[in-house]
mmCIF file with all atom_site columns, C-alpha atoms in Angstrom:
data_model
loop_
_atom_site.group_PDB
_atom_site.id
_atom_site.type_symbol
_atom_site.label_atom_id
_atom_site.label_alt_id
_atom_site.label_comp_id
_atom_site.label_asym_id
_atom_site.label_entity_id
_atom_site.label_seq_id
_atom_site.pdbx_PDB_ins_code
_atom_site.Cartn_x
_atom_site.Cartn_y
_atom_site.Cartn_z
_atom_site.occupancy
_atom_site.B_iso_or_equiv
_atom_site.pdbx_formal_charge
_atom_site.auth_seq_id
_atom_site.auth_comp_id
_atom_site.auth_asym_id
_atom_site.auth_atom_id
_atom_site.pdbx_PDB_model_num
ATOM 1   C CA . HIS A 1 1   ? 7.636   3.892   2.234  1.00 0.00 ? 598 HIS A CA 1
ATOM 2   C CA . THR A 1 2   ? 5.955   3.739   -1.040 1.00 0.00 ? 599 THR A CA 1
ATOM 3   C CA . ILE A 1 3   ? 6.840   0.110   -1.330 1.00 0.00 ? 600 ILE A CA 1
ATOM 4   C CA . TRP A 1 4   ? 5.778   -0.406  2.548  1.00 0.00 ? 601 TRP A CA 1
ATOM 5   C CA . ALA A 1 5   ? 2.308   0.636   1.566  1.00 0.00 ? 602 ALA A CA 1
ATOM 6   C CA . ALA A 1 6   ? 1.717   -0.785  -1.559 1.00 0.00 ? 603 ALA A CA 1
ATOM 7   C CA . VAL A 1 7   ? 2.878   -4.257  -0.179 1.00 0.00 ? 604 VAL A CA 1
ATOM 8   C CA . ALA A 1 8   ? 0.602   -3.523  2.724  1.00 0.00 ? 605 ALA A CA 1
ATOM 9   C CA . GLY A 1 9   ? -2.293  -2.535  0.756  1.00 0.00 ? 606 GLY A CA 1
ATOM 10  C CA . LYS A 1 10  ? -1.989  -5.517  -1.422 1.00 0.00 ? 607 LYS A CA 1
ATOM 11  C CA . LEU A 1 11  ? -1.842  -7.634  1.239  1.00 0.00 ? 608 LEU A CA 1
ATOM 12  C CA . LEU A 1 12  ? -4.992  -6.113  3.029  1.00 0.00 ? 609 LEU A CA 1
ATOM 13  C CA . ILE A 1 13  ? -7.070  -6.618  -0.012 1.00 0.00 ? 610 ILE A CA 1
ATOM 14  C CA . SER A 1 14  ? -6.029  -10.069 -0.336 1.00 0.00 ? 611 SER A CA 1
ATOM 15  C CA . GLU A 1 15  ? -8.302  -13.076 0.297  1.00 0.00 ? 612 GLU A CA 1
ATOM 16  C CA . ARG A 1 16  ? -6.072  -14.087 3.105  1.00 0.00 ? 613 ARG A CA 1
ATOM 17  C CA . PRO A 1 17  ? -7.811  -14.818 6.516  1.00 0.00 ? 614 PRO A CA 1
ATOM 18  C CA . ALA A 1 18  ? -7.641  -11.690 9.069  1.00 0.00 ? 615 ALA A CA 1
ATOM 19  C CA . ALA A 1 19  ? -5.584  -13.196 11.586 1.00 0.00 ? 616 ALA A CA 1
ATOM 20  C CA . GLN A 1 20  ? -2.951  -14.244 8.910  1.00 0.00 ? 617 GLN A CA 1
ATOM 21  C CA . LYS A 1 21  ? -3.072  -10.383 7.848  1.00 0.00 ? 618 LYS A CA 1
ATOM 22  C CA . ILE A 1 22  ? -2.011  -9.299  11.230 1.00 0.00 ? 619 ILE A CA 1
ATOM 23  C CA . LYS A 1 23  ? 0.400   -11.792 11.498 1.00 0.00 ? 620 LYS A CA 1
ATOM 24  C CA . ILE A 1 24  ? 2.441   -10.913 8.423  1.00 0.00 ? 621 ILE A CA 1
ATOM 25  C CA . LEU A 1 25  ? 1.928   -7.144  9.337  1.00 0.00 ? 622 LEU A CA 1
ATOM 26  C CA . VAL A 1 26  ? 3.622   -7.859  13.199 1.00 0.00 ? 623 VAL A CA 1
ATOM 27  C CA . ILE A 1 27  ? 6.306   -9.870  11.030 1.00 0.00 ? 624 ILE A CA 1
ATOM 28  C CA . ALA A 1 28  ? 6.824   -6.786  8.849  1.00 0.00 ? 625 ALA A CA 1
ATOM 29  C CA . VAL A 1 29  ? 7.049   -4.979  12.370 1.00 0.00 ? 626 VAL A CA 1
ATOM 30  C CA . VAL A 1 30  ? 9.568   -6.913  14.094 1.00 0.00 ? 627 VAL A CA 1
ATOM 31  C CA . ILE A 1 31  ? 11.829  -6.884  11.076 1.00 0.00 ? 628 ILE A CA 1
ATOM 32  C CA . GLY A 1 32  ? 11.484  -3.007  10.524 1.00 0.00 ? 629 GLY A CA 1
ATOM 33  C CA . LEU A 1 33  ? 11.897  -2.071  13.851 1.00 0.00 ? 630 LEU A CA 1
ATOM 34  C CA . VAL A 1 34  ? 14.815  -4.644  14.598 1.00 0.00 ? 631 VAL A CA 1
ATOM 35  C CA . ALA A 1 35  ? 16.640  -3.829  11.274 1.00 0.00 ? 632 ALA A CA 1
ATOM 36  C CA . GLY A 1 36  ? 15.892  -0.013  11.654 1.00 0.00 ? 633 GLY A CA 1
ATOM 37  C CA . PHE A 1 37  ? 17.135  0.340   14.982 1.00 0.00 ? 634 PHE A CA 1
ATOM 38  C CA . GLY A 1 38  ? 19.665  -2.265  15.018 1.00 0.00 ? 635 GLY A CA 1
ATOM 39  C CA . LEU A 1 39  ? 21.626  -0.399  11.845 1.00 0.00 ? 636 LEU A CA 1
ATOM 40  C CA . ASP A 1 40  ? 21.568  3.069   14.137 1.00 0.00 ? 637 ASP A CA 1
ATOM 41  C CA . MET A 1 41  ? 22.800  1.530   16.788 1.00 0.00 ? 638 MET A CA 1
ATOM 42  C CA . THR A 1 42  ? 25.869  -0.518  15.296 1.00 0.00 ? 639 THR A CA 1
ATOM 43  C CA . GLY A 1 43  ? 26.850  2.951   13.230 1.00 0.00 ? 640 GLY A CA 1
ATOM 44  C CA . ILE A 1 44  ? 26.148  1.694   10.106 1.00 0.00 ? 641 ILE A CA 1
ATOM 45  C CA . THR A 1 45  ? 23.373  3.930   9.057  1.00 0.00 ? 642 THR A CA 1
ATOM 46  C CA . PRO A 1 46  ? 22.288  6.562   11.238 1.00 0.00 ? 643 PRO A CA 1
ATOM 47  C CA . ILE A 1 47  ? 18.307  7.158   11.600 1.00 0.00 ? 644 ILE A CA 1
ATOM 48  C CA . ILE A 1 48  ? 18.186  11.121  9.647  1.00 0.00 ? 645 ILE A CA 1
ATOM 49  C CA . LYS A 1 49  ? 14.507  11.791  8.669  1.00 0.00 ? 646 LYS A CA 1
ATOM 50  C CA . ARG A 1 50  ? 15.505  14.349  6.353  1.00 0.00 ? 647 ARG A CA 1
ATOM 51  C CA . ILE A 1 51  ? 17.398  12.139  4.200  1.00 0.00 ? 648 ILE A CA 1
ATOM 52  C CA . ALA A 1 52  ? 15.560  9.320   4.531  1.00 0.00 ? 649 ALA A CA 1
ATOM 53  C CA . THR A 1 53  ? 18.398  7.208   5.362  1.00 0.00 ? 650 THR A CA 1
ATOM 54  C CA . SER A 1 54  ? 17.803  3.224   5.082  1.00 0.00 ? 651 SER A CA 1
ATOM 55  C CA . SER A 1 55  ? 17.586  2.752   9.102  1.00 0.00 ? 652 SER A CA 1
ATOM 56  C CA . PHE A 1 56  ? 14.638  5.539   9.230  1.00 0.00 ? 653 PHE A CA 1
ATOM 57  C CA . THR A 1 57  ? 13.038  3.738   6.725  1.00 0.00 ? 654 THR A CA 1
ATOM 58  C CA . LEU A 1 58  ? 13.089  0.510   8.168  1.00 0.00 ? 655 LEU A CA 1
ATOM 59  C CA . ALA A 1 59  ? 12.190  1.866   11.663 1.00 0.00 ? 656 ALA A CA 1
ATOM 60  C CA . SER A 1 60  ? 9.489   4.488   10.788 1.00 0.00 ? 657 SER A CA 1
ATOM 61  C CA . GLY A 1 61  ? 7.966   1.732   8.441  1.00 0.00 ? 658 GLY A CA 1
ATOM 62  C CA . GLY A 1 62  ? 8.174   -1.059  11.411 1.00 0.00 ? 659 GLY A CA 1
ATOM 63  C CA . TRP A 1 63  ? 6.246   1.965   13.652 1.00 0.00 ? 660 TRP A CA 1
ATOM 64  C CA . VAL A 1 64  ? 3.581   2.595   10.764 1.00 0.00 ? 661 VAL A CA 1
ATOM 65  C CA . MET A 1 65  ? 3.116   -0.961  10.263 1.00 0.00 ? 662 MET A CA 1
ATOM 66  C CA . LEU A 1 66  ? 2.227   -1.196  13.592 1.00 0.00 ? 663 LEU A CA 1
ATOM 67  C CA . LEU A 1 67  ? -0.434  1.236   13.782 1.00 0.00 ? 664 LEU A CA 1
ATOM 68  C CA . LEU A 1 68  ? -1.571  -0.422  10.530 1.00 0.00 ? 665 LEU A CA 1
ATOM 69  C CA . ALA A 1 69  ? -2.063  -3.840  12.105 1.00 0.00 ? 666 ALA A CA 1
ATOM 70  C CA . PHE A 1 70  ? -3.873  -2.336  15.379 1.00 0.00 ? 667 PHE A CA 1
ATOM 71  C CA . LEU A 1 71  ? -6.009  0.068   13.156 1.00 0.00 ? 668 LEU A CA 1
ATOM 72  C CA . TYR A 1 72  ? -6.940  -3.444  11.089 1.00 0.00 ? 669 TYR A CA 1
ATOM 73  C CA . TRP A 1 73  ? -7.631  -5.290  13.933 1.00 0.00 ? 670 TRP A CA 1
ATOM 74  C CA . ILE A 1 74  ? -9.757  -2.586  15.782 1.00 0.00 ? 671 ILE A CA 1
ATOM 75  C CA . ILE A 1 75  ? -11.587 -1.753  12.701 1.00 0.00 ? 672 ILE A CA 1
ATOM 76  C CA . ASP A 1 76  ? -11.657 -4.581  10.018 1.00 0.00 ? 673 ASP A CA 1
ATOM 77  C CA . VAL A 1 77  ? -11.447 -7.353  12.686 1.00 0.00 ? 674 VAL A CA 1
ATOM 78  C CA . LYS A 1 78  ? -13.542 -6.127  15.700 1.00 0.00 ? 675 LYS A CA 1
ATOM 79  C CA . LYS A 1 79  ? -15.654 -3.822  13.703 1.00 0.00 ? 676 LYS A CA 1
ATOM 80  C CA . ASN A 1 80  ? -15.248 -0.952  15.807 1.00 0.00 ? 677 ASN A CA 1
ATOM 81  C CA . VAL A 1 81  ? -15.891 1.944   13.354 1.00 0.00 ? 678 VAL A CA 1
ATOM 82  C CA . ARG A 1 82  ? -17.314 4.626   15.610 1.00 0.00 ? 679 ARG A CA 1
ATOM 83  C CA . TYR A 1 83  ? -14.640 6.974   15.283 1.00 0.00 ? 680 TYR A CA 1
ATOM 84  C CA . ALA A 1 84  ? -13.306 5.618   11.776 1.00 0.00 ? 681 ALA A CA 1
ATOM 85  C CA . TRP A 1 85  ? -15.105 8.991   10.146 1.00 0.00 ? 682 TRP A CA 1
ATOM 86  C CA . ILE A 1 86  ? -12.390 11.119  11.718 1.00 0.00 ? 683 ILE A CA 1
ATOM 87  C CA . ALA A 1 87  ? -9.762  9.630   9.461  1.00 0.00 ? 684 ALA A CA 1
ATOM 88  C CA . THR A 1 88  ? -12.368 9.232   6.569  1.00 0.00 ? 685 THR A CA 1
ATOM 89  C CA . VAL A 1 89  ? -12.652 12.632  6.173  1.00 0.00 ? 686 VAL A CA 1
ATOM 90  C CA . VAL A 1 90  ? -9.094  13.430  5.658  1.00 0.00 ? 687 VAL A CA 1
ATOM 91  C CA . GLY A 1 91  ? -8.616  10.218  3.666  1.00 0.00 ? 688 GLY A CA 1
ATOM 92  C CA . MET A 1 92  ? -11.100 11.520  1.066  1.00 0.00 ? 689 MET A CA 1
ATOM 93  C CA . ASN A 1 93  ? -9.171  14.364  0.043  1.00 0.00 ? 690 ASN A CA 1
ATOM 94  C CA . ALA A 1 94  ? -5.852  12.884  0.981  1.00 0.00 ? 691 ALA A CA 1
ATOM 95  C CA . ILE A 1 95  ? -3.821  14.557  -2.015 1.00 0.00 ? 692 ILE A CA 1
ATOM 96  C CA . PHE A 1 96  ? -5.663  17.863  -1.305 1.00 0.00 ? 693 PHE A CA 1
ATOM 97  C CA . ILE A 1 97  ? -4.160  18.310  2.522  1.00 0.00 ? 694 ILE A CA 1
ATOM 98  C CA . TYR A 1 98  ? -0.675  16.901  1.700  1.00 0.00 ? 695 TYR A CA 1
ATOM 99  C CA . LEU A 1 99  ? -0.283  19.868  -0.598 1.00 0.00 ? 696 LEU A CA 1
ATOM 100 C CA . PHE A 1 100 ? -2.051  22.283  1.441  1.00 0.00 ? 697 PHE A CA 1
ATOM 101 C CA . PHE A 1 101 ? 0.010   21.191  4.540  1.00 0.00 ? 698 PHE A CA 1
ATOM 102 C CA . GLU A 1 102 ? 3.297   21.643  2.549  1.00 0.00 ? 699 GLU A CA 1
ATOM 103 C CA . THR A 1 103 ? 2.254   24.742  0.620  1.00 0.00 ? 700 THR A CA 1
ATOM 104 C CA . VAL A 1 104 ? -0.081  27.562  2.365  1.00 0.00 ? 701 VAL A CA 1
ATOM 105 C CA . GLY A 1 105 ? -0.313  25.540  5.763  1.00 0.00 ? 702 GLY A CA 1
ATOM 106 C CA . TYR A 1 106 ? 3.570   25.554  6.085  1.00 0.00 ? 703 TYR A CA 1
ATOM 107 C CA . GLN A 1 107 ? 3.892   28.810  5.166  1.00 0.00 ? 704 GLN A CA 1
ATOM 108 C CA . TRP A 1 108 ? 0.693   30.722  6.407  1.00 0.00 ? 705 TRP A CA 1
ATOM 109 C CA . VAL A 1 109 ? -1.577  28.665  8.696  1.00 0.00 ? 706 VAL A CA 1
ATOM 110 C CA . ASN A 1 110 ? 1.303   27.592  10.908 1.00 0.00 ? 707 ASN A CA 1
ATOM 111 C CA . PRO A 1 111 ? 2.947   30.687  11.722 1.00 0.00 ? 708 PRO A CA 1
ATOM 112 C CA . VAL A 1 112 ? -0.143  32.520  12.111 1.00 0.00 ? 709 VAL A CA 1
ATOM 113 C CA . THR A 1 113 ? -1.877  29.938  14.355 1.00 0.00 ? 710 THR A CA 1
ATOM 114 C CA . ALA A 1 114 ? 1.355   29.917  16.468 1.00 0.00 ? 711 ALA A CA 1
ATOM 115 C CA . ILE A 1 115 ? 1.080   33.526  16.812 1.00 0.00 ? 712 ILE A CA 1
ATOM 116 C CA . PHE A 1 116 ? -2.166  33.449  18.623 1.00 0.00 ? 713 PHE A CA 1
ATOM 117 C CA . VAL A 1 117 ? -1.450  29.892  20.539 1.00 0.00 ? 714 VAL A CA 1
ATOM 118 C CA . LYS A 1 118 ? 1.844   31.017  22.025 1.00 0.00 ? 715 LYS A CA 1
ATOM 119 C CA . GLY A 1 119 ? 0.447   34.429  22.761 1.00 0.00 ? 716 GLY A CA 1
ATOM 120 C CA . PHE A 1 120 ? -2.461  33.188  24.622 1.00 0.00 ? 717 PHE A CA 1
ATOM 121 C CA . THR A 1 121 ? -0.398  30.298  26.284 1.00 0.00 ? 718 THR A CA 1
ATOM 122 C CA . GLY A 1 122 ? 2.311   32.657  26.998 1.00 0.00 ? 719 GLY A CA 1
ATOM 123 C CA . MET A 1 123 ? 0.343   35.090  29.205 1.00 0.00 ? 720 MET A CA 1
ATOM 124 C CA . VAL A 1 124 ? -0.979  32.356  31.394 1.00 0.00 ? 721 VAL A CA 1
ATOM 125 C CA . GLY A 1 125 ? 2.675   30.727  31.812 1.00 0.00 ? 722 GLY A CA 1
ATOM 126 C CA . VAL A 1 126 ? 2.827   27.742  29.515 1.00 0.00 ? 723 VAL A CA 1
ATOM 127 C CA . PRO A 1 127 ? 5.965   26.186  28.985 1.00 0.00 ? 724 PRO A CA 1
ATOM 128 C CA . GLU A 1 128 ? 7.496   27.156  25.354 1.00 0.00 ? 725 GLU A CA 1
ATOM 129 C CA . LYS A 1 129 ? 7.832   23.366  24.236 1.00 0.00 ? 726 LYS A CA 1
ATOM 130 C CA . ILE A 1 130 ? 4.177   22.840  25.470 1.00 0.00 ? 727 ILE A CA 1
ATOM 131 C CA . GLN A 1 131 ? 3.094   25.647  23.255 1.00 0.00 ? 728 GLN A CA 1
ATOM 132 C CA . GLU A 1 132 ? 4.852   24.420  20.588 1.00 0.00 ? 729 GLU A CA 1
ATOM 133 C CA . VAL A 1 133 ? 2.540   20.853  21.288 1.00 0.00 ? 730 VAL A CA 1
ATOM 134 C CA . ILE A 1 134 ? -0.784  23.126  21.456 1.00 0.00 ? 731 ILE A CA 1
ATOM 135 C CA . SER A 1 135 ? 0.179   25.272  18.222 1.00 0.00 ? 732 SER A CA 1
ATOM 136 C CA . ALA A 1 136 ? 0.773   22.023  16.732 1.00 0.00 ? 733 ALA A CA 1
ATOM 137 C CA . PHE A 1 137 ? -2.617  20.446  17.536 1.00 0.00 ? 734 PHE A CA 1
ATOM 138 C CA . ALA A 1 138 ? -4.418  23.711  16.673 1.00 0.00 ? 735 ALA A CA 1
ATOM 139 C CA . VAL A 1 139 ? -2.973  23.595  13.211 1.00 0.00 ? 736 VAL A CA 1
ATOM 140 C CA . LEU A 1 140 ? -4.184  19.810  12.819 1.00 0.00 ? 737 LEU A CA 1
ATOM 141 C CA . GLY A 1 141 ? -7.681  20.986  14.280 1.00 0.00 ? 738 GLY A CA 1
ATOM 142 C CA . LEU A 1 142 ? -7.619  23.594  11.906 1.00 0.00 ? 739 LEU A CA 1
ATOM 143 C CA . GLU A 1 143 ? -6.428  21.271  8.862  1.00 0.00 ? 740 GLU A CA 1
ATOM 144 C CA . TRP A 1 144 ? -9.080  18.746  10.047 1.00 0.00 ? 741 TRP A CA 1
ATOM 145 C CA . GLY A 1 145 ? -11.902 20.943  10.128 1.00 0.00 ? 742 GLY A CA 1
ATOM 146 C CA . LEU A 1 146 ? -10.764 22.363  6.057  1.00 0.00 ? 743 LEU A CA 1
ATOM 147 C CA . CYS A 1 147 ? -11.149 18.808  5.425  1.00 0.00 ? 744 CYS A CA 1
ATOM 148 C CA . TYR A 1 148 ? -14.456 18.318  7.214  1.00 0.00 ? 745 TYR A CA 1
ATOM 149 C CA . TRP A 1 149 ? -16.059 21.324  5.011  1.00 0.00 ? 746 TRP A CA 1
ATOM 150 C CA . LEU A 1 150 ? -14.719 19.577  1.753  1.00 0.00 ? 747 LEU A CA 1
ATOM 151 C CA . TYR A 1 151 ? -16.522 16.602  2.904  1.00 0.00 ? 748 TYR A CA 1
ATOM 152 C CA . ILE A 1 152 ? -19.748 18.041  4.297  1.00 0.00 ? 749 ILE A CA 1
ATOM 153 C CA . LYS A 1 153 ? -19.849 20.187  0.650  1.00 0.00 ? 750 LYS A CA 1
ATOM 154 C CA . LYS A 1 154 ? -18.639 17.014  -1.174 1.00 0.00 ? 751 LYS A CA 1
ATOM 155 C CA . ILE A 1 155 ? -15.712 18.502  -2.625 1.00 0.00 ? 752 ILE A CA 1
ATOM 156 C CA . PHE A 1 156 ? -12.703 15.738  -3.261 1.00 0.00 ? 753 PHE A CA 1
ATOM 157 C CA . PHE A 1 157 ? -9.869  16.410  -5.186 1.00 0.00 ? 754 PHE A CA 1
ATOM 158 C CA . LYS A 1 158 ? -8.243  13.320  -7.228 1.00 0.00 ? 755 LYS A CA 1
ATOM 159 C CA . LEU A 1 159 ? -5.591  12.765  -9.397 1.00 0.00 ? 756 LEU A CA 1
#
């Protein structure tokens, strides 16, 4: 995944025209998705996230490149930056929120939020699978709010 990101980053900061950058990203999408799902369907390597099999890395990389190509086209080519600040807030403290999510978020915020969300949604009869999704969005909102607070206070964690 790191190699996908490094190569895509180099591509995006290059002097190539925008149309050529998007074309290269879409080619990477097709290669990643076809190779990843092909390895899985033929039984050569199953898609397993936990151990990051080659098929998982290719397939998930393909999906991420598709999203990157779309966002590059919307934000950088079409200049539609109205909602880009939402991602900027998290991106300014990316290492912080990653570490927070993997430690305090995973051990404390997620379970405590789930107790409240499932309690309230359970009282009104929301199915358990939907409760899980609502809980995940609540955690996402709380963690984004934390990043927004850091952003407003101009507190940025760097390596």
